Short mmCIF file of C-alpha atoms in Angstrom, two decimals:
data_model
loop_
_atom_site.label_atom_id
_atom_site.label_comp_id
_atom_site.label_asym_id
_atom_site.label_seq_id
_atom_site.Cartn_x
_atom_site.Cartn_y
_atom_site.Cartn_z
CA MET H 1 -8.03 21.82 39.33
CA LEU H 2 -5.44 21.17 41.38
CA LEU H 3 -7.21 18.18 42.53
CA PHE H 4 -8.56 17.14 40.04
CA HIS H 5 -5.34 16.47 38.42
CA ARG H 6 -4.33 14.66 41.02
CA ILE H 7 -7.63 12.38 41.04
CA SER H 8 -6.94 11.88 37.00
CA LEU H 9 -3.58 11.21 37.71
CA PHE H 10 -4.74 8.68 40.37
CA SER H 11 -6.44 7.16 37.57
CA CYS H 12 -3.72 6.35 35.53
CA LEU H 13 -2.12 4.46 38.13
CA ALA H 14 -4.79 3.23 40.13
CA GLY H 15 -7.12 2.02 37.58
CA ARG H 16 -10.88 2.43 36.63
CA TYR H 17 -12.32 1.43 39.46
CA GLN H 18 -10.83 3.66 42.12
CA LEU H 19 -12.20 6.43 39.63
CA ARG H 20 -15.55 5.15 39.73
CA ARG H 21 -15.31 5.45 43.92
CA LEU H 22 -14.17 8.54 44.06
CA LEU H 23 -16.28 10.46 41.34
CA GLY H 24 -19.29 8.56 42.65
CA LYS H 25 -20.13 8.16 38.55
CA ARG H 26 -18.28 8.10 35.74
CA HIS H 27 -19.23 9.95 31.82
CA ARG H 28 -17.02 10.08 28.42
CA GLY H 29 -15.68 13.23 29.46
CA THR H 30 -14.14 12.24 32.51
CA LEU H 31 -12.67 8.72 29.70
CA VAL H 32 -11.34 11.17 27.59
CA LEU H 33 -9.63 13.10 30.41
CA ARG H 34 -8.16 10.64 31.98
CA THR H 35 -6.72 9.11 29.18
CA SER H 36 -5.32 12.49 27.94
CA VAL H 37 -3.54 12.83 31.15
CA CYS H 38 -2.37 9.33 31.10
CA ALA H 39 -0.71 9.64 28.33
CA ALA H 40 0.48 13.52 28.89
CA HIS H 41 3.11 10.64 31.85
CA LEU H 42 4.42 8.89 28.73
CA HIS H 43 6.40 12.10 28.41
CA HIS H 44 7.99 11.00 31.85
CA GLY H 45 10.20 7.14 31.31
CA SER H 46 9.07 5.99 34.69
CA PHE H 47 5.15 6.70 33.71
CA ALA H 48 5.41 5.25 30.23
CA ALA H 49 5.33 1.36 30.65
CA SER H 50 2.77 1.73 33.96
CA ALA H 51 0.03 4.08 32.13
CA MET H 52 0.23 2.07 29.12
CA GLU H 53 -0.11 -1.36 31.22
CA GLU H 54 -2.93 -0.14 32.89
CA VAL H 55 -5.20 0.98 29.38
CA LEU H 56 -4.32 -2.33 28.25
CA LYS H 57 -5.28 -4.14 30.95
CA ARG H 58 -8.39 -2.10 30.99
CA THR H 59 -9.68 -2.41 27.62
CA VAL H 60 -8.14 -5.73 25.94
CA VAL H 61 -9.74 -8.41 28.20
CA PRO H 62 -8.94 -12.02 28.40
CA LEU H 63 -10.50 -14.43 25.68
CA PRO H 64 -14.05 -16.28 27.23
CA ALA H 65 -13.50 -19.74 28.03
CA TYR H 66 -14.01 -21.83 25.09
CA GLU H 67 -17.33 -23.32 26.25
CA ILE H 68 -18.85 -20.31 26.98
CA GLN H 69 -17.17 -18.23 24.59
CA HIS H 70 -20.81 -17.27 22.35
CA LYS H 71 -22.41 -16.52 25.85
CA SER H 72 -19.68 -14.00 27.69
CA PRO H 73 -20.87 -10.52 27.25
CA LEU H 74 -19.52 -7.47 24.60
CA VAL H 75 -16.95 -5.54 25.60
CA PRO H 76 -18.06 -2.49 26.85
CA GLU H 77 -17.82 0.38 24.04
CA SER H 78 -16.24 2.66 26.70
CA ASN H 79 -13.19 -0.21 26.56
CA CYS H 80 -13.15 0.61 22.77
CA MET H 81 -13.70 4.24 22.91
CA GLU H 82 -10.82 4.37 25.85
CA PHE H 83 -8.03 2.78 23.73
CA ILE H 84 -9.08 4.76 20.76
CA ASN H 85 -8.53 8.15 23.09
CA PHE H 86 -5.35 7.03 24.35
CA TYR H 87 -3.63 6.33 21.31
CA ARG H 88 -4.83 8.90 19.32
CA SER H 89 -3.02 10.69 21.81
CA LEU H 90 0.14 9.06 22.09
CA GLU H 91 3.01 10.64 19.89
CA THR H 92 4.39 8.89 17.33
CA PRO H 93 7.82 7.67 18.94
CA GLN H 94 5.47 6.52 21.58
CA LYS H 95 3.33 4.12 19.47
CA VAL H 96 5.33 1.62 18.81
CA PRO H 97 6.51 0.55 22.39
CA PHE H 98 2.51 0.42 22.68
CA LEU H 99 2.33 -1.52 19.56
CA GLU H 100 4.63 -4.00 20.85
CA LYS H 101 3.37 -4.11 24.78
CA LEU H 102 -0.29 -4.79 22.82
CA SER H 103 1.43 -7.64 20.55
CA GLN H 104 2.94 -9.51 22.57
CA GLU H 105 1.80 -9.28 26.16
CA PHE H 106 -2.04 -9.65 25.20
CA GLY H 107 -1.56 -11.85 22.15
CA VAL H 108 -1.65 -14.96 22.15
CA ASP H 109 -1.18 -17.61 25.08
CA HIS H 110 1.14 -19.76 23.76
CA GLN H 111 1.47 -22.00 26.69
CA ALA H 112 -2.03 -22.99 26.19
CA VAL H 113 -1.89 -23.27 22.95
CA ALA H 114 1.40 -25.60 23.77
CA GLU H 115 -1.04 -27.72 25.50
CA LEU H 116 -3.44 -28.07 23.18
CA ALA H 117 -1.04 -29.20 20.17
CA LEU H 118 -0.13 -31.88 22.05
CA LYS H 119 -3.20 -33.03 23.29
CA LEU H 120 -4.08 -32.58 19.61
CA VAL H 121 -1.07 -35.29 18.76
CA ASP H 122 -2.27 -37.83 20.64
CA SER H 123 -5.95 -37.35 19.15
CA PRO H 124 -6.23 -38.97 15.44
CA LYS H 125 -5.49 -42.51 18.19
CA ARG H 126 -9.75 -41.35 19.31
CA ASP H 127 -12.60 -40.95 17.21
CA ALA H 128 -13.84 -37.61 14.19
CA ALA H 129 -15.87 -35.96 16.76
CA THR H 130 -13.11 -35.81 19.43
CA VAL H 131 -10.29 -35.16 16.83
CA LEU H 132 -12.54 -32.25 15.11
CA GLN H 133 -13.38 -30.45 18.50
CA ALA H 134 -9.76 -30.57 19.28
CA GLU H 135 -8.69 -28.85 16.11
CA ASP H 136 -11.58 -26.31 17.17
CA ARG H 137 -9.92 -25.38 20.50
CA LEU H 138 -7.28 -25.14 19.19
CA ARG H 139 -8.29 -22.70 16.29
CA TYR H 140 -10.16 -20.70 19.03
CA CYS H 141 -6.75 -20.69 21.00
CA LEU H 142 -4.82 -19.64 18.55
CA THR H 143 -6.61 -16.10 18.69
CA PRO H 144 -4.99 -12.96 19.68
CA ARG H 145 -6.27 -10.96 23.25
CA TYR H 146 -6.28 -8.25 20.76
CA GLN H 147 -8.43 -9.56 18.34
CA ALA H 148 -11.47 -9.22 20.05
CA LEU H 149 -10.89 -5.97 21.05
CA PHE H 150 -10.39 -4.64 17.63
CA GLY H 151 -13.57 -6.18 16.45
CA HIS H 152 -15.52 -4.44 19.02
CA ILE H 153 -13.74 -1.46 18.14
CA SER H 154 -15.20 -2.11 14.14
CA ARG H 155 -18.61 -1.91 15.50
CA VAL H 156 -18.46 1.96 17.11
CA GLU H 157 -18.58 5.23 14.87
CA GLY H 158 -14.77 5.55 13.34
CA GLY H 159 -13.92 2.36 14.57
CA ILE H 160 -13.32 1.03 11.06
CA LYS H 161 -11.25 4.44 10.03
CA PHE H 162 -9.46 3.77 13.27
CA LEU H 163 -7.95 0.46 12.85
CA LEU H 164 -7.29 1.66 9.18
CA ASP H 165 -5.11 4.31 11.03
CA LEU H 166 -3.63 1.79 12.90
CA ARG H 167 -2.61 -0.61 10.71
CA GLY H 168 -1.17 2.08 8.57
CA ASP H 169 1.28 3.55 11.99
CA VAL H 170 2.47 -0.53 11.89
CA ILE H 171 2.91 -0.75 8.46
CA GLU H 172 5.24 2.36 8.21
CA ALA H 173 6.87 1.60 11.60
CA LEU H 174 7.67 -1.81 9.69
CA ASP H 175 9.14 -0.05 6.57
CA ALA H 176 11.42 2.41 9.02
CA LYS H 177 12.43 -0.27 10.85
CA THR H 178 11.40 1.15 13.81
CA THR H 179 10.47 -2.17 14.84
CA GLU H 180 11.65 -5.80 14.22
CA SER H 181 9.40 -7.67 16.74
CA PRO H 182 8.06 -10.89 15.45
CA HIS H 183 4.48 -10.17 17.39
CA ILE H 184 4.25 -6.77 15.30
CA GLN H 185 4.52 -8.92 12.13
CA GLY H 186 1.56 -10.93 13.81
CA LEU H 187 -0.66 -8.13 14.54
CA ASN H 188 0.17 -6.59 10.80
CA SER H 189 -1.11 -9.53 9.78
CA ILE H 190 -4.32 -10.09 11.67
CA LEU H 191 -5.37 -6.66 10.93
CA LYS H 192 -5.03 -6.99 7.24
CA SER H 193 -7.05 -10.24 7.65
CA MET H 194 -10.04 -8.65 9.96
CA ILE H 195 -9.45 -5.54 7.02
CA LEU H 196 -10.11 -7.90 3.76
CA GLU H 197 -13.52 -9.72 5.51
CA TRP H 198 -14.78 -5.92 6.11
CA PHE H 199 -13.85 -4.67 2.44
CA SER H 200 -15.14 -7.61 1.27
CA VAL H 201 -15.65 -7.13 -2.43
CA GLY H 202 -19.33 -7.96 -2.40
CA LEU H 203 -19.64 -5.04 0.42
CA LEU H 204 -18.24 -2.24 -2.19
CA LYS H 205 -19.66 -0.23 -3.86
CA LEU H 206 -17.89 0.79 -7.32
CA GLU H 207 -18.69 4.71 -7.77
CA ARG H 208 -17.39 7.19 -11.18
CA ILE H 209 -15.96 10.13 -9.38
CA THR H 210 -17.40 13.18 -12.37
CA TRP H 211 -17.13 17.18 -11.57
CA LYS H 212 -21.01 16.89 -9.81
CA SER H 213 -19.73 14.52 -7.47
CA PRO H 214 -19.94 16.08 -3.89
CA CYS H 215 -16.68 18.68 -3.60
CA GLU H 216 -15.48 16.78 -0.15
CA LEU H 217 -15.41 13.59 -2.61
CA LEU H 218 -13.03 15.82 -4.93
CA GLN H 219 -10.88 16.72 -2.71
CA LYS H 220 -9.56 13.25 -0.95
CA ILE H 221 -9.44 12.24 -4.33
CA SER H 222 -7.32 15.09 -4.74
CA GLN H 223 -5.31 14.76 -1.42
CA TYR H 224 -4.96 11.12 -1.60
CA GLU H 225 -3.78 11.27 -5.00
CA ARG H 226 -0.44 9.50 -5.29
CA PHE H 227 1.80 9.62 -8.35
CA TYR H 228 1.00 12.90 -10.03
CA PRO H 229 -0.30 15.21 -7.62
CA VAL H 230 -3.34 17.45 -8.42
CA ARG H 231 -2.22 20.95 -9.22
CA ASN H 232 -5.62 22.64 -8.40
CA TRP H 233 -9.69 22.85 -8.74
CA THR H 234 -8.79 23.32 -12.97
CA ASP H 235 -6.37 19.84 -12.86
CA ILE H 236 -9.15 17.79 -10.77
CA LYS H 237 -11.21 18.98 -13.26
CA HIS H 238 -9.92 17.68 -16.46
CA ARG H 239 -9.18 14.48 -15.11
CA VAL H 240 -12.92 13.53 -13.86
CA GLY H 241 -13.97 15.65 -17.10
CA PRO H 242 -14.49 14.29 -20.95
CA TYR H 243 -12.45 11.60 -22.32
CA ARG H 244 -11.63 10.51 -18.64
CA ARG H 245 -13.12 8.56 -16.10
CA CYS H 246 -12.18 8.20 -12.36
CA TYR H 247 -13.69 5.51 -10.55
CA ALA H 248 -13.52 4.97 -6.93
CA PHE H 249 -14.31 2.15 -4.13
CA THR H 250 -16.61 3.39 -0.79
CA ASN H 251 -17.82 1.24 1.83
CA GLY H 252 -21.43 2.58 3.84
CA ALA H 253 -18.80 2.22 7.18
CA MET H 254 -16.87 4.90 5.71
CA PRO H 255 -19.35 7.64 4.23
CA GLY H 256 -18.06 9.73 1.61
CA GLU H 257 -14.30 8.16 2.18
CA PRO H 258 -12.31 6.79 -1.36
CA LEU H 259 -10.92 3.83 -0.15
CA LEU H 260 -8.93 2.67 -3.59
CA PHE H 261 -9.37 4.92 -6.98
CA LEU H 262 -8.74 4.02 -10.25
CA HIS H 263 -7.86 7.18 -13.00
CA VAL H 264 -8.48 6.19 -16.53
CA ALA H 265 -7.76 8.53 -19.89
CA LEU H 266 -10.33 7.56 -23.06
CA THR H 267 -7.93 7.32 -26.28
CA GLU H 268 -7.33 7.16 -29.74
CA GLU H 269 -4.02 4.44 -29.25
CA ILE H 270 -2.04 3.19 -26.60
CA PRO H 271 0.56 6.33 -25.30
CA ASP H 272 3.93 6.11 -24.77
CA ASN H 273 4.30 9.22 -22.59
CA ILE H 274 2.52 10.83 -19.58
CA GLN H 275 2.54 14.20 -21.11
CA THR H 276 -0.23 12.90 -23.92
CA ILE H 277 -2.67 12.07 -20.89
CA PHE H 278 -1.96 15.88 -18.82
CA GLY H 279 -2.21 17.58 -21.82
CA GLU H 280 -4.81 20.44 -22.42
CA ARG H 281 -7.74 19.45 -24.57
CA ASN H 282 -9.29 21.86 -26.45
CA SER H 283 -11.79 23.68 -24.17
CA GLN H 284 -14.41 23.43 -26.92
CA GLU H 285 -14.52 19.76 -26.73
CA ILE H 286 -17.06 19.27 -24.28
CA THR H 287 -18.69 16.44 -25.67
CA GLU H 288 -17.22 13.25 -25.89
CA ASP H 289 -16.74 11.53 -30.02
CA GLU H 290 -16.75 7.85 -29.34
CA THR H 291 -15.78 7.51 -32.77
CA LYS H 292 -12.05 8.79 -30.75
CA ILE H 293 -12.25 6.25 -27.99
CA LYS H 294 -10.21 2.85 -28.69
CA ALA H 295 -8.40 2.12 -25.93
CA ALA H 296 -8.42 2.49 -22.31
CA ILE H 297 -5.63 3.44 -20.06
CA PHE H 298 -4.89 3.28 -16.36
CA TYR H 299 -2.48 5.69 -15.41
CA SER H 300 -3.04 6.05 -11.71
CA ILE H 301 -4.42 4.01 -8.70
CA SER H 302 -3.99 5.06 -5.66
CA SER H 303 -4.75 3.56 -1.93
CA ALA H 304 -6.19 6.47 0.62
CA HIS H 305 -5.05 5.08 3.81
CA VAL H 306 -1.78 3.02 4.32
CA GLY H 307 -4.07 0.44 5.91
CA LEU H 308 -5.79 -0.87 2.90
CA PRO H 309 -4.67 -4.06 1.54
CA GLY H 310 -4.21 -1.95 -1.77
CA GLU H 311 -3.05 -4.98 -4.02
CA GLU H 312 -5.46 -7.16 -3.07
CA LEU H 313 -8.45 -4.79 -3.64
CA GLY H 314 -6.77 -3.10 -6.61
CA TYR H 315 -7.21 -5.97 -9.32
CA TYR H 316 -10.77 -6.07 -8.61
CA LEU H 317 -11.57 -2.40 -8.99
CA ILE H 318 -9.25 -2.66 -12.17
CA LYS H 319 -11.94 -5.66 -13.14
CA ARG H 320 -15.16 -3.40 -12.25
CA ALA H 321 -13.63 -0.71 -14.44
CA VAL H 322 -13.10 -2.81 -17.20
CA ARG H 323 -16.70 -4.33 -16.98
CA GLU H 324 -18.37 -0.53 -16.68
CA LEU H 325 -16.07 1.59 -19.70
CA GLN H 326 -17.62 -2.00 -21.46
CA SER H 327 -20.81 -1.28 -21.10
CA GLU H 328 -20.36 1.93 -21.95
CA PHE H 329 -18.24 1.28 -25.05
CA PRO H 330 -19.02 -1.56 -26.52
CA SER H 331 -16.69 -1.67 -29.22
CA LEU H 332 -13.64 -0.92 -26.47
CA ASP H 333 -11.38 -3.48 -26.54
CA GLN H 334 -7.44 -2.20 -26.05
CA PHE H 335 -6.94 -1.71 -22.30
CA SER H 336 -3.34 -0.74 -20.53
CA SER H 337 -1.76 0.85 -17.90
CA LEU H 338 0.75 3.67 -18.30
CA SER H 339 3.24 2.78 -15.78
CA PRO H 340 5.97 4.48 -13.61
CA VAL H 341 9.13 2.47 -12.93
CA LEU H 342 9.48 3.85 -9.05
CA GLY H 343 12.40 2.09 -8.00
CA PHE H 344 14.47 1.40 -11.01
CA THR H 345 17.42 4.85 -10.78
CA VAL H 346 17.71 3.82 -6.92
CA TRP H 347 18.40 0.01 -8.32
CA LEU H 348 21.06 1.45 -10.75
CA LEU H 349 22.63 4.01 -8.61
CA GLY H 350 23.07 1.04 -6.22
CA LEU H 351 24.93 -1.03 -9.42
CA LEU H 352 26.94 1.81 -10.29
CA ASN H 353 28.08 2.39 -6.19
CA GLN H 354 29.33 -1.53 -6.67
CA GLN H 355 31.21 -0.10 -10.16
CA ARG H 356 32.49 2.69 -8.54
CA ASN H 357 33.98 0.75 -5.16
CA ASP H 358 35.48 -2.09 -6.96
CA GLY H 359 36.01 -2.46 -11.00
CA ARG H 360 35.75 -5.85 -10.55
CA GLY H 361 32.05 -5.59 -9.72
CA ARG H 362 29.31 -5.73 -11.29
CA LYS H 363 30.21 -4.66 -15.09
CA ILE H 364 26.93 -3.01 -15.94
CA LEU H 365 28.52 -1.74 -19.15
CA MET H 366 30.22 -2.72 -22.40
CA ASP H 367 33.83 -1.21 -22.85
CA SER H 368 33.03 0.35 -25.50
CA GLU H 369 30.37 2.43 -23.81
CA TRP H 370 32.51 2.90 -20.59
CA ARG H 371 34.66 4.92 -23.31
CA GLU H 372 32.13 6.75 -24.90
CA ILE H 373 30.43 8.16 -21.53
CA GLU H 374 34.10 9.06 -20.41
CA ARG H 375 34.99 11.16 -23.92
CA LEU H 376 31.83 13.12 -22.91
CA VAL H 377 31.51 13.71 -19.22
CA GLY H 378 35.47 13.25 -18.28
CA SER H 379 37.20 9.94 -15.91
CA PRO H 380 36.03 8.22 -13.73
CA ALA H 381 32.76 7.63 -16.20
CA PRO H 382 31.10 5.27 -13.30
CA GLU H 383 31.68 7.87 -10.33
CA ARG H 384 30.36 10.96 -13.02
CA LEU H 385 27.50 8.74 -14.30
CA HIS H 386 26.43 7.61 -11.07
CA ASN H 387 26.32 12.19 -10.13
CA LEU H 388 24.63 13.19 -13.08
CA LEU H 389 22.07 10.06 -12.65
CA SER H 390 21.58 11.20 -9.29
CA THR H 391 21.32 14.73 -9.64
CA ASN H 392 19.06 14.59 -13.02
CA GLU H 393 22.13 16.89 -14.78
CA TRP H 394 21.90 14.55 -17.65
CA VAL H 395 19.21 15.22 -19.58
CA ARG H 396 20.54 18.88 -20.02
CA SER H 397 22.61 16.89 -23.20
CA GLU H 398 21.08 15.92 -26.13
CA GLU H 399 23.82 14.02 -27.29
CA LEU H 400 24.25 12.10 -23.80
CA MET H 401 20.65 11.56 -23.94
CA ASP H 402 20.95 10.12 -27.15
CA ILE H 403 24.74 7.44 -25.65
CA LEU H 404 22.58 6.30 -22.49
CA LYS H 405 19.09 5.87 -24.35
CA PRO H 406 19.53 2.05 -25.89
CA ILE H 407 21.57 1.22 -22.37
CA LEU H 408 19.18 2.92 -19.91
CA MET H 409 16.71 0.68 -22.38
CA ARG H 410 18.37 -2.28 -21.70
CA LEU H 411 18.54 -2.56 -18.07
CA CYS H 412 15.50 -0.59 -17.20
CA GLY H 413 13.57 -3.97 -19.50
CA TRP H 414 15.69 -6.26 -17.73
CA TYR H 415 14.81 -4.55 -14.21
CA VAL H 416 11.25 -4.92 -14.96
CA HIS H 417 11.46 -8.77 -16.14
CA GLY H 418 14.52 -9.78 -14.65
CA GLU H 419 15.10 -8.31 -11.19
CA LYS H 420 13.37 -10.71 -8.44
CA LEU H 421 12.12 -10.41 -5.17
CA ARG H 422 11.47 -14.17 -4.03
CA SER H 423 10.54 -15.25 -7.34
CA TYR H 424 8.47 -12.19 -8.04
CA ALA H 425 9.15 -8.93 -10.17
CA LEU H 426 10.94 -6.47 -7.65
CA ASP H 427 9.42 -4.06 -9.03
CA GLY H 428 6.22 -2.86 -7.62
CA ALA H 429 3.64 -1.33 -10.60
CA ALA H 430 5.23 -4.87 -12.45
CA ASN H 431 4.14 -6.81 -9.91
CA PHE H 432 0.84 -5.49 -9.55
CA HIS H 433 0.11 -5.81 -13.00
CA LEU H 434 1.58 -9.34 -13.70
CA GLN H 435 -0.31 -10.47 -10.58
CA ASN H 436 -3.78 -9.11 -12.24
CA GLY H 437 -2.50 -11.10 -15.99
CA ALA H 438 -0.95 -8.43 -17.81
CA THR H 439 1.53 -8.25 -20.49
CA ILE H 440 4.76 -6.49 -19.90
CA TRP H 441 4.31 -4.63 -23.30
CA ARG H 442 6.01 -1.67 -24.22
CA LEU H 443 9.15 0.22 -22.59
CA ASN H 444 8.68 4.29 -23.31
CA TRP H 445 11.75 6.40 -23.61
CA LYS H 446 11.12 9.81 -22.54
CA ALA H 447 7.49 9.19 -21.09
CA ASP H 448 7.65 11.25 -17.80
CA MET H 449 10.30 14.13 -18.41
CA SER H 450 8.93 15.79 -15.22
CA PRO H 451 11.70 16.25 -12.27
CA ARG H 452 10.06 13.02 -10.71
CA GLY H 453 9.83 10.55 -13.47
CA ILE H 454 13.46 11.31 -14.34
CA SER H 455 14.23 11.23 -10.80
CA ALA H 456 12.63 7.80 -10.54
CA SER H 457 13.35 6.24 -13.44
CA CYS H 458 14.88 7.94 -16.02
CA GLY H 459 11.81 9.32 -17.37
CA MET H 460 11.03 5.91 -18.66
CA MET H 461 7.05 4.63 -18.25
CA VAL H 462 5.86 1.07 -19.04
CA ASN H 463 2.47 0.18 -20.78
CA TYR H 464 1.09 -2.94 -19.12
CA ARG H 465 -1.48 -4.51 -21.39
CA TYR H 466 -4.33 -6.10 -20.35
CA PHE H 467 -5.35 -9.11 -23.39
CA LEU H 468 -8.49 -9.78 -21.48
CA PRO H 469 -8.85 -13.33 -22.79
CA ASP H 470 -5.73 -14.38 -21.62
CA THR H 471 -5.14 -12.02 -18.06
CA GLY H 472 -7.01 -15.84 -16.30
CA ALA H 473 -3.87 -17.56 -17.46
CA ASN H 474 -1.67 -15.63 -16.90
CA SER H 475 -2.54 -14.59 -13.59
CA ALA H 476 -2.19 -18.68 -12.87
CA LYS H 477 0.90 -18.95 -14.37
CA TYR H 478 3.04 -15.71 -12.91
CA PHE H 479 1.27 -16.85 -9.26
CA ARG H 480 2.04 -20.68 -9.76
CA SER H 481 5.15 -20.46 -11.39
CA LYS H 482 6.31 -17.61 -12.17
CA VAL H 483 5.96 -17.33 -15.72
CA ILE H 484 5.86 -13.40 -16.54
CA GLU H 485 4.22 -12.88 -20.13
CA ALA H 486 6.25 -10.26 -22.10
CA SER H 487 6.44 -8.79 -25.60
CA GLU H 488 9.39 -9.23 -28.63
CA GLN H 489 10.27 -5.64 -26.94
CA ILE H 490 10.55 -6.22 -23.94
CA LEU H 491 12.42 -10.14 -23.87
CA ASN H 492 14.70 -8.27 -26.95
CA LEU H 493 15.90 -6.08 -23.94
CA VAL H 494 16.38 -8.66 -21.33
CA SER H 495 18.47 -10.64 -24.47
CA GLN H 496 20.81 -7.54 -24.74
CA PHE H 497 21.23 -6.82 -20.83
CA GLN H 498 22.17 -10.51 -20.83
CA GLN H 499 24.76 -10.67 -23.52
CA ASN H 500 25.97 -7.47 -23.17
CA SER H 501 25.90 -6.98 -19.17
CA LYS H 502 27.01 -9.14 -16.47
CA LEU H 503 25.16 -9.15 -13.25
#
């Protein structure tokens, strides 16, 4: 055992070919052991860089020369499996350095790109064929070395799922700011474009999830639900039962795995609170009365994988779901979301912090409103209000809720309509539905009085209404001119904010 351990350690440091000579032959079991031992040595700083370097040198092969790119041999499947096994054996803190090394040292050959770019600058003086070939050479040279490996990994069993998880790790590292490497940003972009190609809408299958669907699929729908955790089997049975629809995108490359799924409630009118949707229906009502189905409400859309570009695919999931619903209920013509405002409370608490720390700072309430709040909660009002909102204690006082209702409504109306990130809506749900061509239709008070709903958005939710004949034009205006379609209620709240608050 000790001898074999030493041989495996030597393979980490000396490489694949020395191991072949020592053992005479190589098989997958040896490969798994080798990568596991290499990863184990990452716990020792002196081995970390060398172990990563060794694995990457073996698995990420150089790009073939331009002239023989279509004649070069395929990357062995063993390279793919070695890369997968080694990466999976890493602990979370070890993955970021590995990805940084992969993206920086095994990416694009920047010197070759610069040389080809200079040649391309001179090429307009020549004939069109020369220009086109120079462009094609440059395009090929801009391919990162790791991209070819990813392409081969996607063809092995479980490879696409691995790459989705890998991109999920990249996104989490970027969000947590555990890396600021521009090369990691580039790696993320490459993975995103490859994943979108693999999961092209034409390759996705729309499935309706029902209580008769495979148990494993129902379990995954429950596990991946993002907004409203599934409590038990009775709960999931209700969500896929009468007056409910659940649609999922699946792909043959990942059988039995929902990629993106949408929950829909079929109602008589557009609801103004989530409690209505999750309220228990009459247990005797096991068949649907079509005369009661006048509106379709999209109340939850979730991606099963962090690495999946959910926003791009979410539009098509809603579009396909609408088509299915119209086919099933030809008279159905009201389509709306009932969406949380997940970032509102954090945004508001940030403003209150500024008000609390600098009295001359952002004046978000009128003086008369501050006095009224101070009368109930004491002084200093900004600090007291900040504490009440951050602990959800404000909902215990009906009088305080009545005072805060018009204030919070106008602030939230402004938040979903007026707060911007690169000229688009700051709120994620607003940006998603506006991109799809929806209208900000109604802001609802006491729409989600669960602890999570109160913490996230002071209990408010928004209906984003899909007027189907207008969605195409609305989407185009939003993308091109940043124009947001909104109802009179929303525009009135925005106007009140502009009159009474100073940001």
